mmCIF file of C-alpha atoms in Angstrom:
data_model
loop_
_atom_site.group_PDB
_atom_site.id
_atom_site.type_symbol
_atom_site.label_atom_id
_atom_site.label_comp_id
_atom_site.label_asym_id
_atom_site.label_seq_id
_atom_site.Cartn_x
_atom_site.Cartn_y
_atom_site.Cartn_z
ATOM 1 C CA MET A 1409 59.974 74.087 191.876
ATOM 2 C CA THR A 1410 62.275 71.084 192.014
ATOM 3 C CA SER A 1411 60.236 67.937 191.667
ATOM 4 C CA THR A 1412 61.319 64.525 192.814
ATOM 5 C CA TRP A 1413 59.626 62.901 189.823
ATOM 6 C CA LEU A 1414 61.822 65.035 187.551
ATOM 7 C CA PHE A 1415 65.020 64.958 189.571
ATOM 8 C CA PRO A 1416 65.409 62.085 192.037
ATOM 9 C CA ALA A 1417 67.668 63.404 194.805
ATOM 10 C CA ALA A 1418 69.894 60.372 195.293
ATOM 11 C CA ASP A 1419 73.312 60.071 193.648
ATOM 12 C CA GLU A 1420 73.201 63.395 191.861
ATOM 13 C CA ASP A 1421 76.295 63.958 189.718
ATOM 14 C CA ALA A 1422 77.527 67.288 188.330
ATOM 15 C CA ARG A 1423 75.471 67.012 185.136
ATOM 16 C CA GLN A 1424 72.289 66.231 187.084
ATOM 17 C CA ALA A 1425 72.960 69.173 189.414
ATOM 18 C CA ILE A 1426 73.380 71.520 186.448
ATOM 19 C CA LEU A 1427 70.189 70.205 184.807
ATOM 20 C CA ARG A 1428 68.232 70.691 188.016
ATOM 21 C CA ALA A 1429 69.502 74.256 188.384
ATOM 22 C CA ALA A 1430 68.710 74.962 184.718
ATOM 23 C CA TYR A 1431 65.188 73.653 185.261
ATOM 24 C CA ASP A 1432 64.661 75.826 188.349
ATOM 25 C CA ALA A 1433 65.944 78.888 186.469
ATOM 26 C CA LEU A 1434 63.783 78.049 183.437
ATOM 27 C CA CYS A 1435 60.686 77.697 185.617
ATOM 28 C CA GLU A 1436 61.396 81.079 187.178
ATOM 29 C CA HIS A 1437 62.350 83.104 184.099
ATOM 30 C CA GLY A 1438 61.017 81.312 181.012
ATOM 31 C CA TYR A 1439 63.198 80.555 177.970
ATOM 32 C CA ALA A 1440 63.186 84.084 176.559
ATOM 33 C CA ASP A 1441 64.620 85.709 179.699
ATOM 34 C CA LEU A 1442 66.899 82.871 180.796
ATOM 35 C CA SER A 1443 70.653 83.440 180.964
ATOM 36 C CA THR A 1444 73.514 81.129 181.851
ATOM 37 C CA GLN A 1445 74.083 83.429 184.839
ATOM 38 C CA HIS A 1446 70.541 82.613 186.058
ATOM 39 C CA ILE A 1447 71.440 78.923 185.857
ATOM 40 C CA ALA A 1448 74.699 79.438 187.746
ATOM 41 C CA ASP A 1449 72.805 81.486 190.365
ATOM 42 C CA ALA A 1450 70.323 78.625 190.841
ATOM 43 C CA SER A 1451 73.095 76.089 191.452
ATOM 44 C CA SER A 1452 76.262 75.688 193.436
ATOM 45 C CA LYS A 1453 78.157 75.495 190.121
ATOM 46 C CA SER A 1454 80.070 78.305 188.446
ATOM 47 C CA LYS A 1455 79.422 79.445 184.894
ATOM 48 C CA SER A 1456 82.819 78.030 183.921
ATOM 49 C CA LEU A 1457 81.890 74.589 185.283
ATOM 50 C CA ILE A 1458 78.639 74.757 183.317
ATOM 51 C CA TYR A 1459 80.653 75.582 180.173
ATOM 52 C CA HIS A 1460 82.914 72.651 180.960
ATOM 53 C CA HIS A 1461 79.891 70.372 180.520
ATOM 54 C CA TYR A 1462 77.991 72.238 177.800
ATOM 55 C CA ASP A 1463 78.941 74.294 174.729
ATOM 56 C CA ASP A 1464 76.328 76.972 175.358
ATOM 57 C CA LYS A 1465 72.930 77.682 176.882
ATOM 58 C CA ASP A 1466 70.981 75.869 174.144
ATOM 59 C CA ASP A 1467 73.241 72.803 174.325
ATOM 60 C CA LEU A 1468 72.381 72.612 178.033
ATOM 61 C CA LEU A 1469 68.671 73.325 177.531
ATOM 62 C CA LEU A 1470 68.348 70.650 174.823
ATOM 63 C CA ASP A 1471 69.884 68.110 177.204
ATOM 64 C CA LEU A 1472 67.430 69.325 179.860
ATOM 65 C CA LEU A 1473 64.547 69.044 177.390
ATOM 66 C CA ASP A 1474 65.412 65.405 176.643
ATOM 67 C CA HIS A 1475 65.603 64.655 180.342
ATOM 68 C CA LEU A 1476 62.280 66.379 181.080
ATOM 69 C CA LEU A 1477 60.438 64.722 178.204
ATOM 70 C CA ASP A 1478 61.771 61.282 179.205
ATOM 71 C CA ARG A 1479 60.707 61.795 182.812
ATOM 72 C CA PHE A 1480 57.301 63.145 181.790
ATOM 73 C CA GLN A 1481 56.750 60.138 179.552
ATOM 74 C CA GLN A 1482 57.560 57.790 182.412
ATOM 75 C CA GLU A 1483 55.360 59.783 184.819
ATOM 76 C CA THR A 1484 52.344 59.730 182.491
ATOM 77 C CA ARG A 1485 52.870 56.281 180.973
ATOM 78 C CA VAL A 1486 49.679 54.334 180.445
ATOM 79 C CA ASP A 1487 49.574 50.565 180.060
ATOM 80 C CA ALA A 1488 45.895 49.707 180.005
ATOM 81 C CA GLU A 1489 44.984 46.483 178.231
ATOM 82 C CA ASP A 1490 41.622 47.764 177.075
ATOM 83 C CA PRO A 1491 41.860 50.272 174.174
ATOM 84 C CA ARG A 1492 39.142 52.579 175.477
ATOM 85 C CA GLU A 1493 40.650 52.533 178.970
ATOM 86 C CA HIS A 1494 44.007 53.390 177.402
ATOM 87 C CA VAL A 1495 42.653 56.435 175.572
ATOM 88 C CA GLU A 1496 40.731 57.702 178.601
ATOM 89 C CA ALA A 1497 43.697 57.107 180.925
ATOM 90 C CA VAL A 1498 45.893 59.253 178.651
ATOM 91 C CA LEU A 1499 43.285 62.027 178.826
ATOM 92 C CA ASP A 1500 43.075 61.736 182.628
ATOM 93 C CA ALA A 1501 46.861 61.765 182.985
ATOM 94 C CA VAL A 1502 47.423 65.012 181.112
ATOM 95 C CA LEU A 1503 44.109 66.856 181.494
ATOM 96 C CA ALA A 1504 43.775 66.818 185.277
ATOM 97 C CA VAL A 1505 41.723 69.827 186.342
ATOM 98 C CA ASP A 1506 43.615 70.443 189.598
ATOM 99 C CA LEU A 1507 47.239 70.287 188.570
ATOM 100 C CA PRO A 1508 49.820 70.187 191.386
ATOM 101 C CA PRO A 1509 52.011 73.349 191.361
ATOM 102 C CA GLU A 1510 55.078 71.393 190.243
ATOM 103 C CA ARG A 1511 53.255 69.969 187.211
ATOM 104 C CA ARG A 1512 52.017 73.473 186.439
ATOM 105 C CA ALA A 1513 55.578 74.823 186.551
ATOM 106 C CA PHE A 1514 56.602 71.968 184.264
ATOM 107 C CA THR A 1515 53.837 72.836 181.800
ATOM 108 C CA ARG A 1516 54.930 76.499 181.703
ATOM 109 C CA ALA A 1517 58.508 75.457 181.064
ATOM 110 C CA MET A 1518 57.431 73.128 178.240
ATOM 111 C CA VAL A 1519 55.264 75.792 176.561
ATOM 112 C CA SER A 1520 58.215 78.147 176.741
ATOM 113 C CA LEU A 1521 60.658 75.655 175.179
ATOM 114 C CA ARG A 1522 58.159 74.493 172.548
ATOM 115 C CA ALA A 1523 57.829 78.032 171.215
ATOM 116 C CA GLN A 1524 61.546 77.889 170.469
ATOM 117 C CA ALA A 1525 60.819 74.906 168.182
ATOM 118 C CA ALA A 1526 59.114 77.388 165.829
ATOM 119 C CA TYR A 1527 62.515 78.974 165.152
ATOM 120 C CA ASP A 1528 65.138 76.338 165.956
ATOM 121 C CA ASP A 1529 65.444 72.938 164.237
ATOM 122 C CA ALA A 1530 67.147 71.297 167.223
ATOM 123 C CA TYR A 1531 64.231 72.068 169.550
ATOM 124 C CA ARG A 1532 61.812 70.969 166.827
ATOM 125 C CA GLU A 1533 63.532 67.577 166.464
ATOM 126 C CA HIS A 1534 63.476 66.942 170.200
ATOM 127 C CA PHE A 1535 59.749 67.670 170.452
ATOM 128 C CA GLN A 1536 58.984 65.637 167.318
ATOM 129 C CA ARG A 1537 60.704 62.610 168.816
ATOM 130 C CA HIS A 1538 58.743 62.928 172.041
ATOM 131 C CA ASP A 1539 55.390 63.711 170.399
ATOM 132 C CA ALA A 1540 55.824 60.619 168.219
ATOM 133 C CA VAL A 1541 56.074 58.362 171.291
ATOM 134 C CA VAL A 1542 52.832 59.704 172.784
ATOM 135 C CA ARG A 1543 51.050 59.685 169.417
ATOM 136 C CA ASP A 1544 52.233 56.151 168.562
ATOM 137 C CA GLY A 1545 50.946 54.849 171.897
ATOM 138 C CA LEU A 1546 47.527 56.323 171.219
ATOM 139 C CA ARG A 1547 47.551 55.147 167.615
ATOM 140 C CA ASP A 1548 48.357 51.574 168.688
ATOM 141 C CA ALA A 1549 45.475 51.649 171.186
ATOM 142 C CA VAL A 1550 43.063 52.959 168.545
ATOM 143 C CA GLU A 1551 44.319 50.376 166.049
ATOM 144 C CA ALA A 1552 43.840 47.605 168.637
ATOM 145 C CA GLY A 1553 40.317 48.817 169.399
ATOM 146 C CA ARG A 1554 39.480 48.878 165.721
ATOM 147 C CA ARG A 1555 40.795 45.351 165.294
ATOM 148 C CA THR A 1556 38.698 43.959 168.130
ATOM 149 C CA GLY A 1557 35.609 45.853 166.984
ATOM 150 C CA ALA A 1558 35.469 47.949 170.168
ATOM 151 C CA PHE A 1559 36.142 51.043 168.051
ATOM 152 C CA ARG A 1560 34.673 52.233 164.776
ATOM 153 C CA ASP A 1561 36.547 52.002 161.486
ATOM 154 C CA VAL A 1562 38.507 55.208 162.110
ATOM 155 C CA ASP A 1563 41.932 56.324 160.889
ATOM 156 C CA PRO A 1564 44.171 55.546 163.919
ATOM 157 C CA ASP A 1565 46.926 57.977 162.908
ATOM 158 C CA ARG A 1566 44.465 60.787 162.401
ATOM 159 C CA VAL A 1567 42.632 60.168 165.667
ATOM 160 C CA ALA A 1568 45.922 59.991 167.598
ATOM 161 C CA SER A 1569 47.222 63.173 165.974
ATOM 162 C CA PHE A 1570 43.980 65.003 166.773
ATOM 163 C CA VAL A 1571 43.906 63.931 170.417
ATOM 164 C CA VAL A 1572 47.590 64.749 170.994
ATOM 165 C CA THR A 1573 47.148 68.156 169.356
ATOM 166 C CA ALA A 1574 44.043 69.024 171.371
ATOM 167 C CA ILE A 1575 45.892 68.007 174.549
ATOM 168 C CA GLY A 1576 48.815 70.232 173.550
ATOM 169 C CA GLY A 1577 46.405 73.121 173.030
ATOM 170 C CA ALA A 1578 44.909 72.544 176.478
ATOM 171 C CA MET A 1579 48.350 72.494 178.106
ATOM 172 C CA THR A 1580 49.200 75.818 176.451
ATOM 173 C CA ALA A 1581 45.816 77.318 177.366
ATOM 174 C CA ARG A 1582 46.241 76.251 180.998
ATOM 175 C CA VAL A 1583 49.343 78.380 181.505
ATOM 176 C CA THR A 1584 48.605 81.266 179.133
ATOM 177 C CA GLY A 1585 45.325 82.466 180.548
ATOM 178 C CA ASP A 1586 42.490 80.065 179.759
ATOM 179 C CA GLU A 1587 42.326 77.675 182.689
ATOM 180 C CA ASP A 1588 38.716 76.721 181.817
ATOM 181 C CA ALA A 1589 39.902 75.199 178.559
ATOM 182 C CA VAL A 1590 41.235 72.130 180.399
ATOM 183 C CA PRO A 1591 37.911 70.756 181.728
ATOM 184 C CA ALA A 1592 36.228 71.794 178.451
ATOM 185 C CA VAL A 1593 38.722 69.777 176.395
ATOM 186 C CA ARG A 1594 38.490 66.822 178.793
ATOM 187 C CA GLU A 1595 34.654 66.759 178.617
ATOM 188 C CA GLU A 1596 34.351 67.308 174.875
ATOM 189 C CA LEU A 1597 37.079 64.761 174.084
ATOM 190 C CA GLN A 1598 35.072 62.336 176.221
ATOM 191 C CA ARG A 1599 32.011 63.035 174.066
ATOM 192 C CA TYR A 1600 34.218 62.616 170.967
ATOM 193 C CA VAL A 1601 35.511 59.253 172.230
ATOM 194 C CA GLU A 1602 31.976 58.021 172.876
ATOM 195 C CA ALA A 1603 30.390 59.305 169.645
ATOM 196 C CA CYS A 1604 33.260 59.097 167.149
ATOM 197 C CA LEU A 1605 35.496 56.309 168.435
ATOM 198 C CA VAL A 1606 33.577 53.699 170.415
ATOM 199 C CA ALA A 1607 31.565 51.348 168.178
ATOM 200 C CA ALA A 1608 27.804 51.901 168.210
ATOM 201 C CA MET B 1465 57.350 88.746 155.399
ATOM 202 C CA THR B 1466 55.422 91.982 155.334
ATOM 203 C CA SER B 1467 51.810 91.270 154.548
ATOM 204 C CA THR B 1468 49.365 93.771 153.128
ATOM 205 C CA TRP B 1469 46.548 92.289 155.228
ATOM 206 C CA LEU B 1470 48.588 93.034 158.342
ATOM 207 C CA PHE B 1471 50.116 96.337 157.276
ATOM 208 C CA PRO B 1472 48.284 98.238 154.531
ATOM 209 C CA ALA B 1473 50.959 100.294 152.774
ATOM 210 C CA ALA B 1474 49.079 103.555 152.343
ATOM 211 C CA ASP B 1475 49.463 106.472 154.761
ATOM 212 C CA GLU B 1476 51.963 104.792 157.035
ATOM 213 C CA ASP B 1477 52.898 106.971 160.012
ATOM 214 C CA ALA B 1478 55.945 106.576 162.272
ATOM 215 C CA ARG B 1479 54.149 104.227 164.672
ATOM 216 C CA GLN B 1480 52.949 101.996 161.837
ATOM 217 C CA ALA B 1481 56.454 101.916 160.356
ATOM 218 C CA ILE B 1482 57.917 100.856 163.700
ATOM 219 C CA LEU B 1483 55.253 98.153 164.147
ATOM 220 C CA ARG B 1484 55.935 96.791 160.675
ATOM 221 C CA ALA B 1485 59.685 96.663 161.342
ATOM 222 C CA ALA B 1486 59.062 95.007 164.698
ATOM 223 C CA TYR B 1487 56.884 92.405 162.992
ATOM 224 C CA ASP B 1488 59.527 91.674 160.341
ATOM 225 C CA ALA B 1489 62.201 91.325 163.047
ATOM 226 C CA LEU B 1490 59.924 89.125 165.164
ATOM 227 C CA CYS B 1491 59.195 86.847 162.195
ATOM 228 C CA GLU B 1492 62.911 86.486 161.549
ATOM 229 C CA HIS B 1493 64.212 86.025 165.093
ATOM 230 C CA GLY B 1494 61.316 84.943 167.311
ATOM 231 C CA TYR B 1495 60.537 86.631 170.628
ATOM 232 C CA ALA B 1496 63.341 85.034 172.620
ATOM 233 C CA ASP B 1497 66.116 86.285 170.329
ATOM 234 C CA LEU B 1498 64.588 89.632 169.383
ATOM 235 C CA SER B 1499 66.362 92.860 170.368
ATOM 236 C CA THR B 1500 65.430 96.501 169.868
ATOM 237 C CA GLN B 1501 68.518 96.690 167.630
ATOM 238 C CA HIS B 1502 66.956 94.008 165.358
ATOM 239 C CA ILE B 1503 63.848 96.182 165.108
ATOM 240 C CA ALA B 1504 65.884 99.303 164.296
ATOM 241 C CA ASP B 1505 67.839 97.284 161.706
ATOM 242 C CA ALA B 1506 64.564 96.213 160.038
ATOM 243 C CA SER B 1507 63.341 99.822 159.750
ATOM 244 C CA SER B 1508 64.551 103.214 158.646
ATOM 245 C CA LYS B 1509 64.079 104.369 162.258
ATOM 246 C CA SER B 1510 66.791 104.743 164.894
ATOM 247 C CA LYS B 1511 66.651 103.064 168.285
ATOM 248 C CA SER B 1512 66.192 106.497 169.854
ATOM 249 C CA LEU B 1513 63.142 107.210 167.682
ATOM 250 C CA ILE B 1514 61.706 103.822 168.686
ATOM 251 C CA TYR B 1515 62.251 104.748 172.354
ATOM 252 C CA HIS B 1516 60.546 108.069 171.689
ATOM 253 C CA HIS B 1517 57.384 106.106 170.855
ATOM 254 C CA TYR B 1518 57.718 103.149 173.255
ATOM 255 C CA ASP B 1519 59.059 102.684 176.793
ATOM 256 C CA ASP B 1520 60.817 99.417 175.996
ATOM 257 C CA LYS B 1521 60.759 96.348 173.772
ATOM 258 C CA ASP B 1522 57.759 94.753 175.487
ATOM 259 C CA ASP B 1523 55.761 98.001 175.362
ATOM 260 C CA LEU B 1524 56.319 97.988 171.586
ATOM 261 C CA LEU B 1525 55.619 94.254 171.193
ATOM 262 C CA LEU B 1526 52.370 94.469 173.171
ATOM 263 C CA ASP B 1527 51.198 97.277 170.870
ATOM 264 C CA LEU B 1528 52.234 95.081 167.918
ATOM 265 C CA LEU B 1529 50.380 92.116 169.413
ATOM 266 C CA ASP B 1530 47.159 94.133 169.693
ATOM 267 C CA HIS B 1531 47.542 95.283 166.105
ATOM 268 C CA LEU B 1532 48.227 91.741 164.838
ATOM 269 C CA LEU B 1533 45.340 90.170 166.744
ATOM 270 C CA ASP B 1534 42.924 92.869 165.521
ATOM 271 C CA ARG B 1535 44.024 92.390 161.923
ATOM 272 C CA PHE B 1536 43.863 88.601 162.210
ATOM 273 C CA GLN B 1537 40.349 88.819 163.630
ATOM 274 C CA GLN B 1538 39.254 90.974 160.720
ATOM 275 C CA GLU B 1539 41.000 88.680 158.223
ATOM 276 C CA THR B 1540 39.356 85.538 159.593
ATOM 277 C CA ARG B 1541 35.986 87.041 160.535
ATOM 278 C CA VAL B 1542 33.053 84.763 159.793
ATOM 279 C CA ASP B 1543 29.498 86.044 159.420
ATOM 280 C CA ALA B 1544 27.516 83.003 158.335
ATOM 281 C CA GLU B 1545 23.810 83.071 159.155
ATOM 282 C CA ASP B 1546 23.575 79.319 159.571
ATOM 283 C CA PRO B 1547 25.143 78.058 162.853
ATOM 284 C CA ARG B 1548 26.701 74.959 161.323
ATOM 285 C CA GLU B 1549 28.084 76.989 158.421
ATOM 286 C CA HIS B 1550 29.535 79.421 160.959
ATOM 287 C CA VAL B 1551 31.369 76.703 162.886
ATOM 288 C CA GLU B 1552 32.705 75.036 159.745
ATOM 289 C CA ALA B 1553 33.755 78.383 158.241
ATOM 290 C CA VAL B 1554 35.796 79.141 161.376
ATOM 291 C CA LEU B 1555 37.513 75.762 161.028
ATOM 292 C CA ASP B 1556 38.204 76.380 157.332
ATOM 293 C CA ALA B 1557 39.557 79.874 158.007
ATOM 294 C CA VAL B 1558 42.174 78.811 160.528
ATOM 295 C CA LEU B 1559 42.879 75.173 159.619
ATOM 296 C CA ALA B 1560 43.757 75.594 155.944
ATOM 297 C CA VAL B 1561 46.110 72.789 154.938
ATOM 298 C CA ASP B 1562 48.154 74.879 152.499
ATOM 299 C CA LEU B 1563 48.896 78.029 154.419
ATOM 300 C CA PRO B 1564 50.410 80.936 152.450
ATOM 301 C CA PRO B 1565 53.981 81.696 153.646
ATOM 302 C CA GLU B 1566 52.904 85.020 155.163
ATOM 303 C CA ARG B 1567 50.209 83.339 157.264
ATOM 304 C CA ARG B 1568 52.773 80.751 158.325
ATOM 305 C CA ALA B 1569 55.182 83.487 159.414
ATOM 306 C CA PHE B 1570 52.308 85.077 161.324
ATOM 307 C CA THR B 1571 51.537 81.776 163.072
ATOM 308 C CA ARG B 1572 55.181 81.356 164.123
ATOM 309 C CA ALA B 1573 55.219 84.881 165.506
ATOM 310 C CA MET B 1574 51.999 84.263 167.454
ATOM 311 C CA VAL B 1575 53.253 80.976 168.944
ATOM 312 C CA SER B 1576 56.404 82.803 169.995
ATOM 313 C CA LEU B 1577 54.499 85.664 171.675
ATOM 314 C CA ARG B 1578 51.925 83.361 173.281
ATOM 315 C CA ALA B 1579 54.667 81.463 175.101
ATOM 316 C CA GLN B 1580 55.531 84.758 176.790
ATOM 317 C CA ALA B 1581 51.985 84.802 178.200
ATOM 318 C CA ALA B 1582 53.041 81.882 180.419
ATOM 319 C CA TYR B 1583 55.414 84.235 182.267
ATOM 320 C CA ASP B 1584 54.090 87.764 181.733
ATOM 321 C CA ASP B 1585 50.655 89.017 182.797
ATOM 322 C CA ALA B 1586 50.518 91.739 180.149
ATOM 323 C CA TYR B 1587 50.890 89.221 177.305
ATOM 324 C CA ARG B 1588 48.380 86.948 179.026
ATOM 325 C CA GLU B 1589 45.763 89.724 179.201
ATOM 326 C CA HIS B 1590 46.178 90.602 175.522
ATOM 327 C CA PHE B 1591 45.694 87.002 174.434
ATOM 328 C CA GLN B 1592 42.770 86.494 176.813
ATOM 329 C CA ARG B 1593 40.977 89.484 175.300
ATOM 330 C CA HIS B 1594 41.505 88.168 171.776
ATOM 331 C CA ASP B 1595 40.669 84.540 172.574
ATOM 332 C CA ALA B 1596 37.421 85.704 174.184
ATOM 333 C CA VAL B 1597 36.307 87.349 170.914
ATOM 334 C CA VAL B 1598 36.861 84.170 168.887
ATOM 335 C CA ARG B 1599 35.360 81.965 171.580
ATOM 336 C CA ASP B 1600 32.311 84.193 172.055
ATOM 337 C CA GLY B 1601 31.603 84.155 168.295
ATOM 338 C CA LEU B 1602 31.663 80.367 168.309
ATOM 339 C CA ARG B 1603 29.620 80.157 171.500
ATOM 340 C CA ASP B 1604 26.935 82.440 170.035
ATOM 341 C CA ALA B 1605 26.755 80.261 166.903
ATOM 342 C CA VAL B 1606 26.438 77.089 168.994
ATOM 343 C CA GLU B 1607 23.821 78.745 171.217
ATOM 344 C CA ALA B 1608 21.864 79.836 168.126
ATOM 345 C CA GLY B 1609 22.026 76.326 166.676
ATOM 346 C CA ARG B 1610 20.822 74.866 169.940
ATOM 347 C CA ARG B 1611 17.903 77.312 170.052
ATOM 348 C CA THR B 1612 16.763 76.467 166.530
ATOM 349 C CA GLY B 1613 17.162 72.728 167.146
ATOM 350 C CA ALA B 1614 19.887 72.390 164.489
ATOM 351 C CA PHE B 1615 22.341 71.426 167.241
ATOM 352 C CA ARG B 1616 22.034 69.063 170.149
ATOM 353 C CA ASP B 1617 21.550 70.233 173.726
ATOM 354 C CA VAL B 1618 25.257 70.906 174.252
ATOM 355 C CA ASP B 1619 27.046 73.375 176.539
ATOM 356 C CA PRO B 1620 27.883 76.250 174.138
ATOM 357 C CA ASP B 1621 30.725 77.649 176.288
ATOM 358 C CA ARG B 1622 32.333 74.248 176.627
ATOM 359 C CA VAL B 1623 32.062 73.435 172.929
ATOM 360 C CA ALA B 1624 33.483 76.840 171.965
ATOM 361 C CA SER B 1625 36.343 76.519 174.440
ATOM 362 C CA PHE B 1626 37.175 73.037 173.153
ATOM 363 C CA VAL B 1627 37.164 74.043 169.485
ATOM 364 C CA VAL B 1628 39.262 77.188 170.083
ATOM 365 C CA THR B 1629 41.770 75.186 172.155
ATOM 366 C CA ALA B 1630 42.085 72.418 169.556
ATOM 367 C CA ILE B 1631 42.627 75.065 166.869
ATOM 368 C CA GLY B 1632 45.311 76.687 169.023
ATOM 369 C CA GLY B 1633 47.009 73.319 169.392
ATOM 370 C CA ALA B 1634 46.942 72.820 165.622
ATOM 371 C CA MET B 1635 48.456 76.258 165.004
ATOM 372 C CA THR B 1636 51.290 75.455 167.411
ATOM 373 C CA ALA B 1637 51.809 71.991 165.905
ATOM 374 C CA ARG B 1638 51.944 73.461 162.395
ATOM 375 C CA VAL B 1639 55.029 75.550 163.154
ATOM 376 C CA THR B 1640 56.766 73.347 165.728
ATOM 377 C CA GLY B 1641 57.167 70.184 163.724
ATOM 378 C CA ASP B 1642 53.864 68.377 163.255
ATOM 379 C CA GLU B 1643 52.424 69.681 159.997
ATOM 380 C CA ASP B 1644 50.167 66.597 159.683
ATOM 381 C CA ALA B 1645 48.292 67.662 162.804
ATOM 382 C CA VAL B 1646 46.437 70.365 160.855
ATOM 383 C CA PRO B 1647 44.483 68.129 158.453
ATOM 384 C CA ALA B 1648 43.980 65.590 161.275
ATOM 385 C CA VAL B 1649 42.413 68.235 163.521
ATOM 386 C CA ARG B 1650 40.307 69.587 160.647
ATOM 387 C CA GLU B 1651 38.956 66.111 159.772
ATOM 388 C CA GLU B 1652 38.338 64.936 163.320
ATOM 389 C CA LEU B 1653 36.691 68.230 164.335
ATOM 390 C CA GLN B 1654 34.425 67.713 161.333
ATOM 391 C CA ARG B 1655 33.494 64.271 162.678
ATOM 392 C CA TYR B 1656 32.991 65.849 166.114
ATOM 393 C CA VAL B 1657 30.692 68.528 164.641
ATOM 394 C CA GLU B 1658 28.617 65.913 162.845
ATOM 395 C CA ALA B 1659 28.389 63.395 165.705
ATOM 396 C CA CYS B 1660 28.461 65.628 168.799
ATOM 397 C CA LEU B 1661 26.995 68.934 167.671
ATOM 398 C CA VAL B 1662 24.546 68.543 164.795
ATOM 399 C CA ALA B 1663 21.159 67.204 165.920
ATOM 400 C CA ALA B 1664 20.476 63.582 164.978
#
């Protein structure tokens, strides 16, 4: 499970080692069935050392969530100059049809943690902060395209929110039983970009 | 929490009473924090009576999930003759901006259970069966619209999969911190229907 893009091996300190073990245990068990013992079992650290660094399981998992979202943002960052290229590069980055196993494990872990945001404000705030970064990047690209006339006179916030939400749905579908949803969303969002976004 | 559309009060037998208690406990705690004791606490039934009816917590929750998905399908069933009316009625049924509190509680519970489908085949199969019903209804409407010439020459399976996935994303966003996603998805799917689906 352990992915070098999520956890670079060099210079790992105790906190990094605990986070990596927590991630491995999360990937294996999912949030609902995850215990601190699972995390200790996945690492060379004792439960008491884990509790030296973190108040409880959720304190640790929220720190892990921040780390994972930061790494994922860096991994999927898009810096295209052209607004349309930017939008399509975002779609390509997150809606790849053949996802490497480690990205698939990551997606499962994220779906599992995101569900907790329905019941726990702390998880909700972490995801909101991350979603805003992705959405703002898309919104800025749409706004830029509108300014140059490459895009229609659309509502950039609304378009960005729609695209991010559809992508989130596809990520959930991918790991909860509807693998075909991913190419369908990629293709239909392409048609949406061409018919609803790009200027005639 | 208890909703008459989910649990009609009349003629409730022991199984129905347990399902209703399980639903109330699920709405309050979410899947990850739900115990059989919570379910017993929410009902007039003992844990031993619950275990008389169900092997374990997941056996009970899978029966609840089937019940909830059946009821939700009936509640949101659309039978429009006109293909475009059908598609838009589905969007209206599930993407209401002001969701009654009981529908919101239902959505939270569903997001919580769906996350379990990322780790548990039984949950995955239940959701797949339900998703197929919604998707097939949309696909048939798109196919009908294509046949009559009301819709463009689109791929009905792909369109249906896309719309269902975007709706799923909006339902998750609604309860995990991005309430604005719901009207954005409703509006942009409307633009998609008009520009990508309806014949020019």
